[in-house]
Coordinates of C-alpha atoms in Angstrom, one line a residue:
Chain A
X1 CA -27.3 23.7 1.8
X2 CA -24.1 25.7 1.7
X3 CA -21.2 23.7 2.9
X4 CA -18.9 26.4 1.2
X5 CA -17.2 26.7 4.6
X6 CA -15.8 23.5 4.6
X7 CA -15.2 22.5 0.9
X8 CA -13.3 25.8 0.1
X9 CA -10.7 24.9 3.1
X10 CA -10.6 21.3 1.6
X11 CA -10.0 22.7 -2.2
X12 CA -7.5 24.8 -0.8
X13 CA -5.9 22.2 0.8
X14 CA -6.2 19.7 -1.8
X15 CA -4.8 22.2 -4.4
X16 CA -1.7 22.4 -1.5
X17 CA -1.0 19.0 -1.5
X18 CA 2.4 17.8 -3.1
X19 CA 2.7 14.1 -3.6
X20 CA 6.1 14.2 -4.5
X21 CA 8.5 14.9 -7.8
X22 CA 10.6 12.1 -9.3
X23 CA 10.3 9.8 -11.0
X24 CA 7.4 11.7 -12.7
X25 CA 5.7 8.1 -13.6
X26 CA 5.3 7.3 -10.3
X27 CA 3.9 10.8 -8.6
X28 CA 2.0 12.0 -12.3
X29 CA -0.5 9.4 -11.8
X30 CA -1.4 10.3 -8.2
X31 CA -2.2 14.2 -9.2
X32 CA -4.0 12.7 -11.9
X33 CA -6.5 10.5 -10.1
X34 CA -6.8 13.4 -7.2
X35 CA -7.8 16.0 -9.8
X36 CA -10.9 13.6 -11.3
X37 CA -13.0 15.1 -8.7
X38 CA -15.5 13.7 -6.9
X39 CA -17.8 15.1 -4.0
X40 CA -14.9 14.9 -1.5
X41 CA -17.2 13.5 0.8
X42 CA -15.0 11.9 3.1
X43 CA -12.9 14.9 4.1
X44 CA -16.1 16.7 4.5
X45 CA -17.5 14.8 6.8
X46 CA -14.1 15.1 8.9
X47 CA -15.0 19.0 9.1
X48 CA -18.5 18.6 9.6
X49 CA -17.7 16.4 12.4
X50 CA -15.3 18.7 13.8
X51 CA -17.2 21.9 13.5
X52 CA -20.0 19.7 16.1
X53 CA -17.2 20.6 18.6
X54 CA -14.8 23.5 17.2
X55 CA -14.3 26.5 14.9
X56 CA -11.2 26.1 14.6
X57 CA -11.5 24.0 11.3
X58 CA -7.7 24.9 9.4
X59 CA -5.6 22.2 11.3
X60 CA -7.8 19.6 11.0
X61 CA -8.0 19.8 6.9
X62 CA -4.6 18.5 6.2
X63 CA -5.9 15.3 8.5
X64 CA -9.2 15.3 6.8
X65 CA -7.5 14.6 3.2
X66 CA -5.7 11.5 4.4
X67 CA -9.2 10.0 4.1
X68 CA -9.7 11.1 0.6
X69 CA -6.4 10.4 -0.7
X70 CA -6.9 6.9 0.9
X71 CA -10.0 6.8 -0.9
X72 CA -8.5 7.6 -4.0
X73 CA -5.7 4.9 -3.7
X74 CA -8.4 2.5 -3.2
X75 CA -10.0 3.1 -6.0
X76 CA -6.5 3.2 -8.1
X77 CA -6.0 -0.5 -6.6
X78 CA -9.7 -1.8 -7.2
X79 CA -10.0 -0.1 -11.0
X80 CA -6.9 -2.1 -11.8
X81 CA -8.3 -5.1 -9.9
X82 CA -11.5 -4.9 -11.4
X83 CA -10.2 -4.2 -14.9
X84 CA -12.0 -0.9 -15.2
X85 CA -11.2 1.1 -18.2
X86 CA -12.8 4.6 -16.6
X87 CA -13.0 6.2 -13.5
X88 CA -15.3 9.3 -13.6
X89 CA -15.4 9.5 -17.0
X90 CA -11.6 9.7 -17.7
X91 CA -9.3 6.7 -18.4
X92 CA -8.3 4.9 -15.2
X93 CA -4.3 4.7 -14.4
X94 CA -3.5 1.1 -15.4
X95 CA -5.2 2.3 -19.1
X96 CA -3.4 5.9 -19.1
X97 CA 0.1 4.1 -18.0
X98 CA 0.0 0.4 -17.2
X99 CA -0.6 -2.0 -14.5
X100 CA 2.9 -1.6 -12.6
X101 CA 2.5 2.1 -12.5
X102 CA -1.1 2.0 -11.3
X103 CA 0.3 -0.8 -8.1
X104 CA 3.2 1.5 -7.4
X105 CA 1.3 4.6 -7.5
X106 CA -1.0 3.5 -5.3
X107 CA 1.2 2.1 -2.8
X108 CA 2.9 5.7 -2.9
X109 CA -0.9 7.3 -2.1
X110 CA -1.4 5.0 0.9
X111 CA 1.9 6.4 2.6
X112 CA 0.9 9.4 1.6
X113 CA -2.3 9.0 3.5
X114 CA -0.7 8.3 6.4
X115 CA 1.7 11.1 6.5
X116 CA -1.3 13.8 6.4
X117 CA -2.0 11.9 9.7
X118 CA 1.0 12.7 11.4
X119 CA 0.3 16.4 12.4
X120 CA -2.6 15.0 14.6
X121 CA -1.8 16.3 18.2
X122 CA -0.1 14.2 20.3
X123 CA -2.1 12.8 22.9
X124 CA -4.7 11.7 19.6
X125 CA -2.0 10.7 17.2
X126 CA -1.6 6.8 18.2
X127 CA -5.4 6.1 19.1
X128 CA -6.3 7.9 15.9
X129 CA -3.7 6.3 13.6
X130 CA -4.6 2.6 15.2
X131 CA -8.4 3.5 13.8
X132 CA -7.3 4.7 11.0
X133 CA -4.9 1.4 10.2
X134 CA -8.0 -0.4 11.3
X135 CA -10.3 1.0 9.0
X136 CA -7.9 1.0 6.2
X137 CA -7.4 -3.0 6.4
X138 CA -11.0 -3.7 6.7
X139 CA -11.5 -1.9 3.7
X140 CA -9.3 -4.1 2.1
X141 CA -11.0 -7.0 3.6
X142 CA -14.3 -5.9 1.6
X143 CA -12.7 -5.7 -1.3
X144 CA -11.3 -9.1 -1.1
X145 CA -14.7 -10.7 -0.2
X146 CA -16.7 -8.1 -3.3
X147 CA -13.8 -10.1 -5.2
X148 CA -14.5 -13.5 -4.0
X149 CA -18.2 -13.5 -3.8
X150 CA -18.2 -13.1 -8.1
X151 CA -16.9 -16.7 -8.0
X152 CA -18.9 -17.8 -4.6
X153 CA -22.4 -19.6 -5.6
X154 CA -23.7 -19.3 -2.0
X155 CA -23.5 -15.8 -0.8
X156 CA -25.8 -14.9 2.3
X157 CA -27.3 -11.6 2.8
X158 CA -25.5 -11.2 5.9
X159 CA -22.3 -11.6 4.2
X160 CA -23.4 -9.1 1.2
X161 CA -24.4 -6.1 4.1
X162 CA -20.6 -7.3 5.9
X163 CA -19.1 -7.0 2.7
X164 CA -20.3 -3.1 1.9
X165 CA -20.4 -2.3 5.4
X166 CA -15.8 -2.8 5.2
X167 CA -15.9 -1.9 1.8
X168 CA -17.8 1.5 1.7
X169 CA -19.3 2.3 5.4
X170 CA -16.2 2.0 7.6
X171 CA -14.4 4.7 5.9
X172 CA -17.4 7.0 6.3
X173 CA -17.6 6.2 9.6
X174 CA -14.0 6.8 10.3
X175 CA -13.9 10.0 8.7
X176 CA -16.8 11.4 11.2
X177 CA -15.0 9.8 14.1
X178 CA -11.5 11.8 12.8
X179 CA -13.3 14.8 12.9
X180 CA -15.0 14.4 16.0
X181 CA -11.9 13.7 18.2
X182 CA -9.9 16.6 16.1
X183 CA -12.4 18.6 17.1
X184 CA -12.4 18.0 20.9
X185 CA -15.3 15.3 21.4
X186 CA -15.8 12.8 23.9
X187 CA -15.2 9.3 22.6
X188 CA -18.8 8.3 23.3
X189 CA -19.7 11.1 20.8
X190 CA -16.9 10.1 18.2
X191 CA -18.1 6.8 18.4
X192 CA -22.0 7.7 18.0
X193 CA -20.8 9.4 15.1
X194 CA -18.4 7.1 13.7
X195 CA -22.0 4.7 13.5
X196 CA -23.5 7.4 12.2
X197 CA -21.6 7.7 9.3
X198 CA -21.3 3.8 8.8
X199 CA -25.6 3.7 8.7
X200 CA -25.5 6.6 5.8
X201 CA -23.0 4.6 4.0
X202 CA -24.8 1.3 4.2
X203 CA -28.1 2.7 3.4
X204 CA -26.0 4.9 0.2
X205 CA -24.7 1.7 -0.8
X206 CA -28.1 -0.1 -1.0
X207 CA -29.5 3.2 -2.9
X208 CA -26.7 2.3 -5.3
X209 CA -28.0 -1.2 -5.9
X210 CA -31.7 0.1 -6.2
X211 CA -30.9 3.1 -8.6
X212 CA -29.1 0.4 -10.6
X213 CA -32.3 -1.3 -11.2
X214 CA -34.7 1.6 -10.6
X215 CA -32.9 4.5 -11.9
X216 CA -33.8 7.3 -13.9
X217 CA -31.5 6.6 -16.8
X218 CA -31.1 10.2 -17.7
X219 CA -29.8 10.9 -14.4
X220 CA -28.2 7.7 -12.9
X221 CA -24.8 8.1 -14.8
X222 CA -24.2 4.4 -15.5
X223 CA -26.6 2.2 -17.7
X224 CA -29.4 1.3 -16.0
X225 CA -29.4 -2.8 -15.3
X226 CA -25.6 -3.0 -15.4
X227 CA -25.8 -4.9 -12.1
X228 CA -28.3 -7.5 -13.6
X229 CA -26.2 -7.8 -16.8
X230 CA -23.1 -8.3 -14.8
X231 CA -24.7 -11.1 -12.6
X232 CA -23.6 -8.8 -9.3
X233 CA -24.7 -10.4 -6.4
X234 CA -26.6 -7.3 -5.2
X235 CA -28.8 -6.7 -2.1
X236 CA -31.8 -7.3 -4.4
X237 CA -30.8 -10.2 -6.3
X238 CA -29.7 -12.1 -3.1
X239 CA -32.8 -11.2 -1.5
X240 CA -34.5 -11.9 -4.9
X241 CA -32.9 -15.5 -4.8
X242 CA -33.7 -15.9 -0.9
X243 CA -37.5 -15.4 -1.5
X244 CA -38.3 -16.8 -5.1
X245 CA -40.7 -19.4 -5.6
X246 CA -39.4 -22.4 -7.5
X247 CA -40.7 -20.8 -10.4
X248 CA -39.2 -17.9 -10.1
X249 CA -35.8 -19.3 -9.3
X250 CA -35.8 -21.3 -12.6
X251 CA -36.3 -17.8 -14.4
X252 CA -33.7 -16.3 -12.4
X253 CA -31.4 -19.2 -13.0
X254 CA -31.7 -19.3 -16.9
X255 CA -30.5 -15.9 -16.9
X256 CA -27.8 -15.4 -14.1
X257 CA -24.8 -16.5 -15.1
X258 CA -26.0 -17.4 -18.5
X259 CA -25.1 -16.5 -22.1
X260 CA -26.9 -13.1 -22.6
X261 CA -28.6 -13.2 -26.1
X262 CA -30.8 -9.9 -25.5
X263 CA -29.5 -7.6 -22.7
X264 CA -32.7 -6.1 -22.1
X265 CA -34.8 -9.1 -22.3
X266 CA -32.3 -9.9 -19.2
X267 CA -32.9 -7.0 -17.6
X268 CA -36.4 -7.2 -18.2
X269 CA -37.1 -10.8 -17.1
X270 CA -34.8 -10.1 -13.6
X271 CA -36.6 -6.9 -12.7
X272 CA -39.8 -8.3 -13.5
X273 CA -39.2 -11.1 -10.7
X274 CA -38.0 -8.4 -8.3
X275 CA -41.0 -6.8 -8.9
X276 CA -43.1 -9.6 -8.2
X277 CA -41.0 -10.3 -4.9
X278 CA -41.5 -6.4 -3.9
X279 CA -37.7 -6.0 -3.8
X280 CA -38.0 -2.7 -4.2
X281 CA -40.2 -1.3 -0.9
X282 CA -37.7 -3.8 1.3
X283 CA -34.9 -2.3 -0.1
X284 CA -36.2 1.1 0.4
X285 CA -37.1 -0.3 4.0
X286 CA -33.8 -1.8 4.8
X287 CA -32.2 1.9 3.8
X288 CA -34.9 3.7 5.6
X289 CA -34.1 1.5 8.9
X290 CA -30.2 2.4 8.4
X291 CA -31.4 6.2 7.8
X292 CA -33.4 6.2 11.1
X293 CA -30.4 4.4 12.9
X294 CA -28.2 6.9 11.8
X295 CA -30.5 9.8 12.6
X296 CA -30.4 8.4 16.3
X297 CA -26.5 8.2 16.7
X298 CA -26.6 11.7 15.3
X299 CA -29.0 12.7 17.8
X300 CA -27.0 11.4 20.8
X301 CA -24.1 13.4 20.2
X302 CA -24.0 16.3 22.7
X303 CA -23.3 19.2 20.0
X304 CA -25.7 21.9 19.5
X305 CA -28.7 21.2 16.9
X306 CA -27.7 23.9 14.5
X307 CA -24.1 22.4 14.0
X308 CA -25.8 19.1 13.2
X309 CA -28.1 20.7 10.5
X310 CA -25.1 20.2 7.8
X311 CA -24.6 16.4 8.7
X312 CA -28.5 15.7 8.6
X313 CA -28.8 17.5 5.1
X314 CA -25.8 16.1 3.7
X315 CA -27.1 12.6 4.8
X316 CA -30.6 13.6 3.1
X317 CA -28.8 14.7 0.3
X318 CA -26.3 11.5 -0.5
X319 CA -29.7 9.3 0.0
X320 CA -31.9 11.9 -2.0
X321 CA -34.4 11.8 0.3
X322 CA -37.2 14.8 1.0
X323 CA -36.2 17.0 3.8
Chain K
X1 CA 29.5 -14.1 15.2
X2 CA 26.5 -15.2 17.9
X3 CA 23.6 -12.8 16.9
X4 CA 21.2 -15.0 19.0
X5 CA 20.7 -12.5 21.6
X6 CA 18.8 -10.2 18.7
X7 CA 17.6 -13.2 16.5
X8 CA 15.9 -15.0 19.3
X9 CA 13.8 -12.3 20.3
X10 CA 12.8 -11.3 16.6
X11 CA 12.0 -15.1 15.9
X12 CA 10.2 -15.1 19.0
X13 CA 8.2 -11.9 17.9
X14 CA 7.5 -12.8 14.4
X15 CA 5.8 -16.2 15.4
X16 CA 3.7 -14.0 17.6
X17 CA 2.6 -11.5 14.7
X18 CA -1.1 -11.8 13.7
X19 CA -2.0 -10.1 10.5
X20 CA -5.6 -10.7 10.2
X21 CA -8.3 -13.6 10.2
X22 CA -11.3 -13.4 7.5
X23 CA -11.0 -13.5 4.4
X24 CA -8.1 -16.1 4.2
X25 CA -7.6 -15.4 0.8
X26 CA -6.3 -11.9 2.1
X27 CA -4.4 -12.8 4.8
X28 CA -3.0 -16.6 4.0
X29 CA -0.8 -15.0 1.3
X30 CA 1.0 -12.5 4.2
X31 CA 1.7 -15.5 6.6
X32 CA 3.5 -17.3 3.4
X33 CA 5.7 -14.7 2.3
X34 CA 6.5 -14.2 5.8
X35 CA 7.1 -17.6 6.4
X36 CA 9.6 -17.9 3.6
X37 CA 12.5 -16.8 6.0
X38 CA 15.4 -14.9 4.8
X39 CA 18.0 -13.5 7.0
X40 CA 15.5 -10.9 8.9
X41 CA 18.7 -8.7 8.5
X42 CA 16.5 -5.3 9.0
X43 CA 15.3 -5.9 12.2
X44 CA 18.5 -7.5 13.3
X45 CA 20.2 -3.8 11.9
X46 CA 17.4 -2.3 14.5
X47 CA 18.1 -4.3 17.5
X48 CA 21.8 -3.8 17.0
X49 CA 21.4 -0.1 16.5
X50 CA 19.4 -0.2 19.7
X51 CA 22.1 -2.0 21.6
X52 CA 24.4 0.3 21.5
X53 CA 22.8 2.3 23.8
X54 CA 20.9 -0.2 25.9
X55 CA 20.2 -3.5 27.0
X56 CA 15.9 -3.2 27.3
X57 CA 15.4 -4.7 23.3
X58 CA 12.0 -6.3 24.4
X59 CA 10.0 -3.0 23.3
X60 CA 11.8 -2.5 20.6
X61 CA 10.8 -5.9 18.8
X62 CA 7.6 -4.8 17.5
X63 CA 9.1 -1.5 15.5
X64 CA 11.8 -3.4 14.4
X65 CA 9.9 -6.1 12.6
X66 CA 7.7 -3.5 11.1
X67 CA 10.8 -3.3 8.6
X68 CA 10.8 -6.3 7.9
X69 CA 7.1 -6.7 7.2
X70 CA 7.7 -3.3 5.3
X71 CA 10.5 -5.2 3.2
X72 CA 8.3 -8.1 2.7
X73 CA 5.4 -5.9 1.4
X74 CA 7.5 -4.7 -1.3
X75 CA 9.1 -8.2 -2.2
X76 CA 5.3 -9.4 -2.8
X77 CA 4.3 -6.3 -5.1
X78 CA 7.8 -6.2 -6.8
X79 CA 7.7 -9.8 -7.5
X80 CA 4.0 -9.3 -9.1
X81 CA 5.3 -6.0 -11.1
X82 CA 8.4 -8.3 -12.2
X83 CA 6.5 -11.3 -13.2
X84 CA 8.8 -13.5 -10.9
X85 CA 7.6 -16.9 -10.8
X86 CA 9.9 -17.7 -7.6
X87 CA 11.0 -16.3 -4.5
X88 CA 13.3 -17.8 -2.1
X89 CA 12.9 -21.1 -4.1
X90 CA 9.1 -21.2 -3.5
X91 CA 6.1 -19.8 -5.7
X92 CA 5.4 -16.5 -5.3
X93 CA 2.2 -15.2 -4.0
X94 CA 0.5 -13.8 -7.4
X95 CA 1.8 -17.3 -9.1
X96 CA 0.4 -19.6 -6.0
X97 CA -2.8 -17.3 -5.7
X98 CA -3.4 -14.5 -8.4
X99 CA -2.3 -11.0 -9.3
X100 CA -5.2 -9.3 -7.3
X101 CA -4.2 -11.5 -4.3
X102 CA -1.2 -10.2 -4.2
X103 CA -2.1 -6.4 -4.8
X104 CA -4.5 -6.6 -1.8
X105 CA -1.9 -8.6 0.7
X106 CA 0.5 -6.4 -0.3
X107 CA -1.6 -3.3 0.5
X108 CA -2.6 -4.8 4.0
X109 CA 0.9 -5.6 4.6
X110 CA 2.1 -2.3 4.4
X111 CA -1.0 -1.2 6.8
X112 CA -0.1 -4.1 8.9
X113 CA 3.7 -2.3 9.1
X114 CA 2.7 1.0 10.0
X115 CA 0.8 -0.4 12.7
X116 CA 3.9 -1.9 14.2
X117 CA 5.5 1.6 14.9
X118 CA 2.5 2.8 16.8
X119 CA 3.8 1.8 20.0
X120 CA 6.4 4.1 19.8
X121 CA 6.6 5.8 23.0
X122 CA 4.9 9.6 22.4
X123 CA 7.7 12.1 21.5
X124 CA 9.4 9.4 19.3
X125 CA 6.2 8.6 17.5
X126 CA 5.4 11.8 15.1
X127 CA 9.1 12.0 14.0
X128 CA 9.5 7.8 13.2
X129 CA 6.7 7.5 11.7
X130 CA 7.9 10.7 9.5
X131 CA 11.2 9.1 8.6
X132 CA 9.3 5.5 8.2
X133 CA 6.9 7.3 5.4
X134 CA 9.7 9.2 3.8
X135 CA 11.7 5.8 3.4
X136 CA 8.9 4.1 2.3
X137 CA 8.1 6.6 -0.4
X138 CA 11.7 6.3 -1.2
X139 CA 11.7 2.3 -1.9
X140 CA 8.8 3.2 -4.1
X141 CA 10.9 5.4 -6.1
X142 CA 13.7 3.3 -6.3
X143 CA 11.4 0.4 -7.7
X144 CA 10.0 3.1 -10.5
X145 CA 13.5 3.8 -11.4
X146 CA 14.6 0.4 -11.7
X147 CA 11.5 -0.5 -14.0
X148 CA 11.9 2.5 -15.9
X149 CA 15.7 1.9 -16.3
X150 CA 14.8 -1.6 -18.1
X151 CA 13.4 0.7 -21.5
X152 CA 15.5 3.6 -20.5
X153 CA 18.5 3.8 -23.2
X154 CA 20.8 6.3 -21.7
X155 CA 21.0 5.4 -17.7
X156 CA 24.1 7.4 -16.0
X157 CA 26.3 5.7 -13.2
X158 CA 25.1 8.2 -11.0
X159 CA 21.3 7.6 -11.6
X160 CA 22.2 3.9 -11.1
X161 CA 23.6 4.6 -7.6
X162 CA 21.0 6.7 -6.9
X163 CA 18.5 3.8 -7.6
X164 CA 20.5 1.1 -5.8
X165 CA 20.1 3.8 -2.7
X166 CA 16.6 4.4 -2.8
X167 CA 15.6 0.9 -3.6
X168 CA 17.8 -1.0 -1.0
X169 CA 20.1 1.2 1.2
X170 CA 17.7 3.6 2.7
X171 CA 15.4 0.8 4.3
X172 CA 18.9 -0.7 5.7
X173 CA 19.7 2.9 6.9
X174 CA 16.2 3.5 8.4
X175 CA 16.4 0.1 10.1
X176 CA 19.5 1.5 12.0
X177 CA 18.3 4.8 12.8
X178 CA 15.2 3.4 14.4
X179 CA 16.9 1.2 16.6
X180 CA 19.0 4.3 17.7
X181 CA 16.2 6.3 18.4
X182 CA 14.3 3.9 20.7
X183 CA 17.7 2.9 22.5
X184 CA 17.8 6.9 23.3
X185 CA 20.5 7.4 21.0
X186 CA 21.3 11.8 20.0
X187 CA 19.6 12.5 16.7
X188 CA 23.2 13.0 15.3
X189 CA 24.2 9.3 16.6
X190 CA 21.1 8.0 14.8
X191 CA 22.2 9.8 11.8
X192 CA 25.4 8.3 11.8
X193 CA 23.7 4.8 11.9
X194 CA 21.6 5.7 9.4
X195 CA 24.4 6.7 7.0
X196 CA 26.1 3.4 8.2
X197 CA 23.4 1.4 7.0
X198 CA 22.9 3.3 3.4
X199 CA 26.6 2.6 2.8
X200 CA 26.6 -0.7 3.6
X201 CA 23.1 -1.3 1.6
X202 CA 25.3 0.3 -1.2
X203 CA 28.4 -2.2 -0.9
X204 CA 25.7 -5.0 -0.5
X205 CA 23.7 -4.1 -3.5
X206 CA 27.2 -3.7 -5.7
X207 CA 28.6 -6.4 -4.2
X208 CA 25.1 -8.5 -5.7
X209 CA 26.0 -6.9 -9.0
X210 CA 29.4 -8.5 -9.1
X211 CA 28.7 -11.9 -8.1
X212 CA 26.1 -12.3 -10.5
X213 CA 28.9 -11.8 -13.2
X214 CA 32.1 -13.3 -11.1
X215 CA 30.3 -15.5 -8.5
X216 CA 31.0 -19.6 -7.7
X217 CA 28.1 -21.0 -9.7
X218 CA 28.1 -23.4 -6.5
X219 CA 27.2 -20.7 -3.7
X220 CA 25.7 -17.7 -5.6
X221 CA 22.1 -19.2 -5.6
X222 CA 21.0 -17.9 -8.8
X223 CA 22.7 -18.4 -12.5
X224 CA 25.8 -16.6 -12.8
X225 CA 25.5 -14.5 -15.6
X226 CA 22.0 -13.8 -15.1
X227 CA 22.5 -10.2 -15.3
X228 CA 24.3 -10.2 -18.5
X229 CA 21.8 -12.6 -20.2
X230 CA 19.2 -10.3 -19.0
X231 CA 20.7 -7.3 -20.3
X232 CA 20.2 -5.7 -16.5
X233 CA 21.9 -2.4 -16.4
X234 CA 24.0 -2.8 -13.6
X235 CA 27.1 -0.8 -12.3
X236 CA 29.5 -3.1 -14.2
X237 CA 27.4 -2.8 -17.4
X238 CA 27.0 0.9 -17.4
X239 CA 30.9 1.4 -16.3
X240 CA 31.9 -0.9 -19.1
X241 CA 29.9 1.1 -21.9
X242 CA 31.1 4.5 -20.2
X243 CA 34.5 3.4 -20.7
X244 CA 34.5 1.4 -23.6
X245 CA 36.7 1.6 -26.5
X246 CA 34.3 1.9 -30.2
X247 CA 35.8 -1.5 -30.8
X248 CA 34.4 -2.9 -27.3
X249 CA 31.3 -1.0 -27.5
X250 CA 30.4 -2.5 -31.1
X251 CA 31.1 -5.9 -29.2
X252 CA 28.7 -4.9 -26.2
X253 CA 26.1 -3.8 -28.7
X254 CA 26.1 -7.0 -30.7
X255 CA 25.0 -8.8 -27.5
X256 CA 23.0 -6.5 -25.2
X257 CA 19.1 -6.3 -26.0
X258 CA 19.6 -8.6 -28.9
X259 CA 18.1 -12.0 -29.1
X260 CA 20.6 -14.8 -27.8
X261 CA 21.5 -17.6 -30.2
X262 CA 23.7 -18.6 -27.5
X263 CA 23.5 -17.9 -23.8
X264 CA 27.2 -18.7 -22.6
X265 CA 28.8 -17.0 -25.6
X266 CA 26.9 -13.9 -24.5
X267 CA 28.0 -14.4 -20.7
X268 CA 31.8 -14.8 -21.9
X269 CA 31.7 -12.2 -24.5
X270 CA 30.8 -9.5 -22.3
X271 CA 32.6 -11.0 -19.2
X272 CA 36.0 -10.7 -21.7
X273 CA 35.0 -6.9 -22.2
X274 CA 34.7 -6.2 -18.2
X275 CA 38.3 -8.2 -17.9
X276 CA 39.5 -5.7 -20.6
X277 CA 38.3 -2.7 -18.8
X278 CA 39.2 -3.9 -15.0
X279 CA 35.5 -3.4 -14.3
X280 CA 36.0 -6.0 -11.4
X281 CA 38.9 -4.1 -9.7
X282 CA 36.9 -0.8 -9.9
X283 CA 33.6 -2.4 -8.7
X284 CA 35.4 -3.6 -5.9
X285 CA 37.2 -0.3 -5.2
X286 CA 33.9 1.4 -5.0
X287 CA 32.6 -1.3 -2.9
X288 CA 35.4 -0.9 -0.9
X289 CA 34.7 2.9 -0.5
X290 CA 31.5 2.7 0.9
X291 CA 32.7 -0.1 3.5
X292 CA 35.7 2.5 4.8
X293 CA 32.9 5.5 4.6
X294 CA 30.4 3.1 6.7
X295 CA 33.2 2.5 9.0
X296 CA 33.9 6.0 9.5
X297 CA 30.2 6.5 10.3
X298 CA 30.1 3.8 12.9
X299 CA 33.5 4.9 14.4
X300 CA 31.8 8.2 15.5
X301 CA 28.7 7.0 17.0
X302 CA 29.2 7.7 20.7
X303 CA 28.7 4.0 22.3
X304 CA 31.3 1.5 23.6
X305 CA 33.3 0.1 21.1
X306 CA 32.1 -3.6 22.4
X307 CA 28.8 -2.9 21.5
X308 CA 29.8 -1.8 18.1
X309 CA 31.4 -5.0 17.4
X310 CA 28.5 -6.9 16.1
X311 CA 27.5 -4.4 13.7
X312 CA 30.8 -4.0 12.7
X313 CA 31.4 -8.1 12.1
X314 CA 27.6 -7.9 10.8
X315 CA 28.6 -6.0 7.8
X316 CA 31.6 -7.7 7.0
X317 CA 29.8 -10.8 7.2
X318 CA 27.5 -9.3 4.6
X319 CA 30.1 -8.3 2.5
X320 CA 31.8 -11.5 2.9
X321 CA 34.9 -9.9 3.9
X322 CA 37.8 -11.1 5.8
X323 CA 38.3 -9.9 9.2

């Protein structure tokens, strides 16, 4: 799928962003994390959302980049809170500089993300800023739940799904809503696109949980089984714990939250329980539910089918599904 | 001076602010730091700035509180970066909860500060948001310079004054500018009020530096001599280092940045150099310069003298000057 009609504009826009100058220890980390790359999926969604309704994308590039700067702000602070050493294979900001620089550079990134929205035309400015702020607070709520779940013993599947909705999905939804409104959509169409984005975000995160256990080591990019080793309460583990027999529950309890003498053995044992309980097809079914729900929302949007094609294809690609 | 016509409105507004609900570990720290009190000087300035031009203050309370929420956000993150155990005599958020909670609650506070500005009427919304963002970035720059100076050996007096301008003064200036514009002032009057606020902020910070060395232990609230003990590069120390004879410079070098066997002896030795160099009257003269400059800006504002009286008196009170 050729998305160069939006990615060329976004790359030029990104290259032109000036975050600030002095002190360099405040602004250099911002340029650094923004330069680490990534798929720029959020601003791509914004421009594709706008393109459903208009050909005039140039004025939408800057507000579209607000979602990318905001996303990278969350990565910067999350990496610090999670004490992650690497981001996209490079040293994280708190490692390359120090924790205080990571706090303060992140703060300024949040300010800069807001600034990118201030060119939004008058009547849309206040409502879209409100939606952006609501989304930003929700993303923080998601991160707080995620950290909270690490030490909470009784996380429900519903709580987990709500956490990934807040931490990951709502920002994809907002990116699409933003683009739709700036492209001139009705509120109703913008809301369908928002829900399309939220569904895709949920499906994408669940697929990530799944790949962590069943992915191809050659292409996954992270260690397969990493979530199991880290005792991460993913959809797979929570579902297994909810459905396990008492014998299976005993096996899980012997591995989860316990010292790990043999990492491969732990991964194998937990994966065996997942297999017995058919966690993989259950997860795939839920991903499929979200995907179909997403498509239904996209279908309801009053825009030409040819214009919807890139969003449809991007969703397929994100979820690595067949055409 | 009776400021109850603004403080009553602000206290009611503060009591009515809803920061968020779940997770409580995200929102409870916000309610906590906002409840620790303080003089609420920034929103007071906003309302007094507006009152120069209008009697209709009710709609200005919410945007005025944006400056207070923002200020407390900076305290929360600064206390974490400075590893301060206490804020207004109570445990800081990172001590009472943990550093990650302090990071994330602070992030949400910045979002909430922006939200309080979104009711600003249409034509003023974008320009005031831009000014707020610029101010917010400058406050972060000031904090970064302040941290940077701790390990930088050659800080100039001009750099120090610029740091306190960014870290402290520009937000007081913005608070006044915001009030003026919301009260219906011209851009020119708003700018004079902004400069009045910046001057008062600079004078206030210099007075704080002075009190740290020459204050009355009974009323100062912090340990007199604390800046000297901490080797803090204040206006007093930087001026002394710039003006010291080689003998005086040797005495300073023996105490500043060295192990401290006797704290009182260190404070006495450095204060003796300050006395010899007449640092106190020099600092008082600079405070006076800023104060007179502030008054000139206030004078130029096209508003009734009776309405300026509270601002004039508040400035006198902040600087603890005679009428």
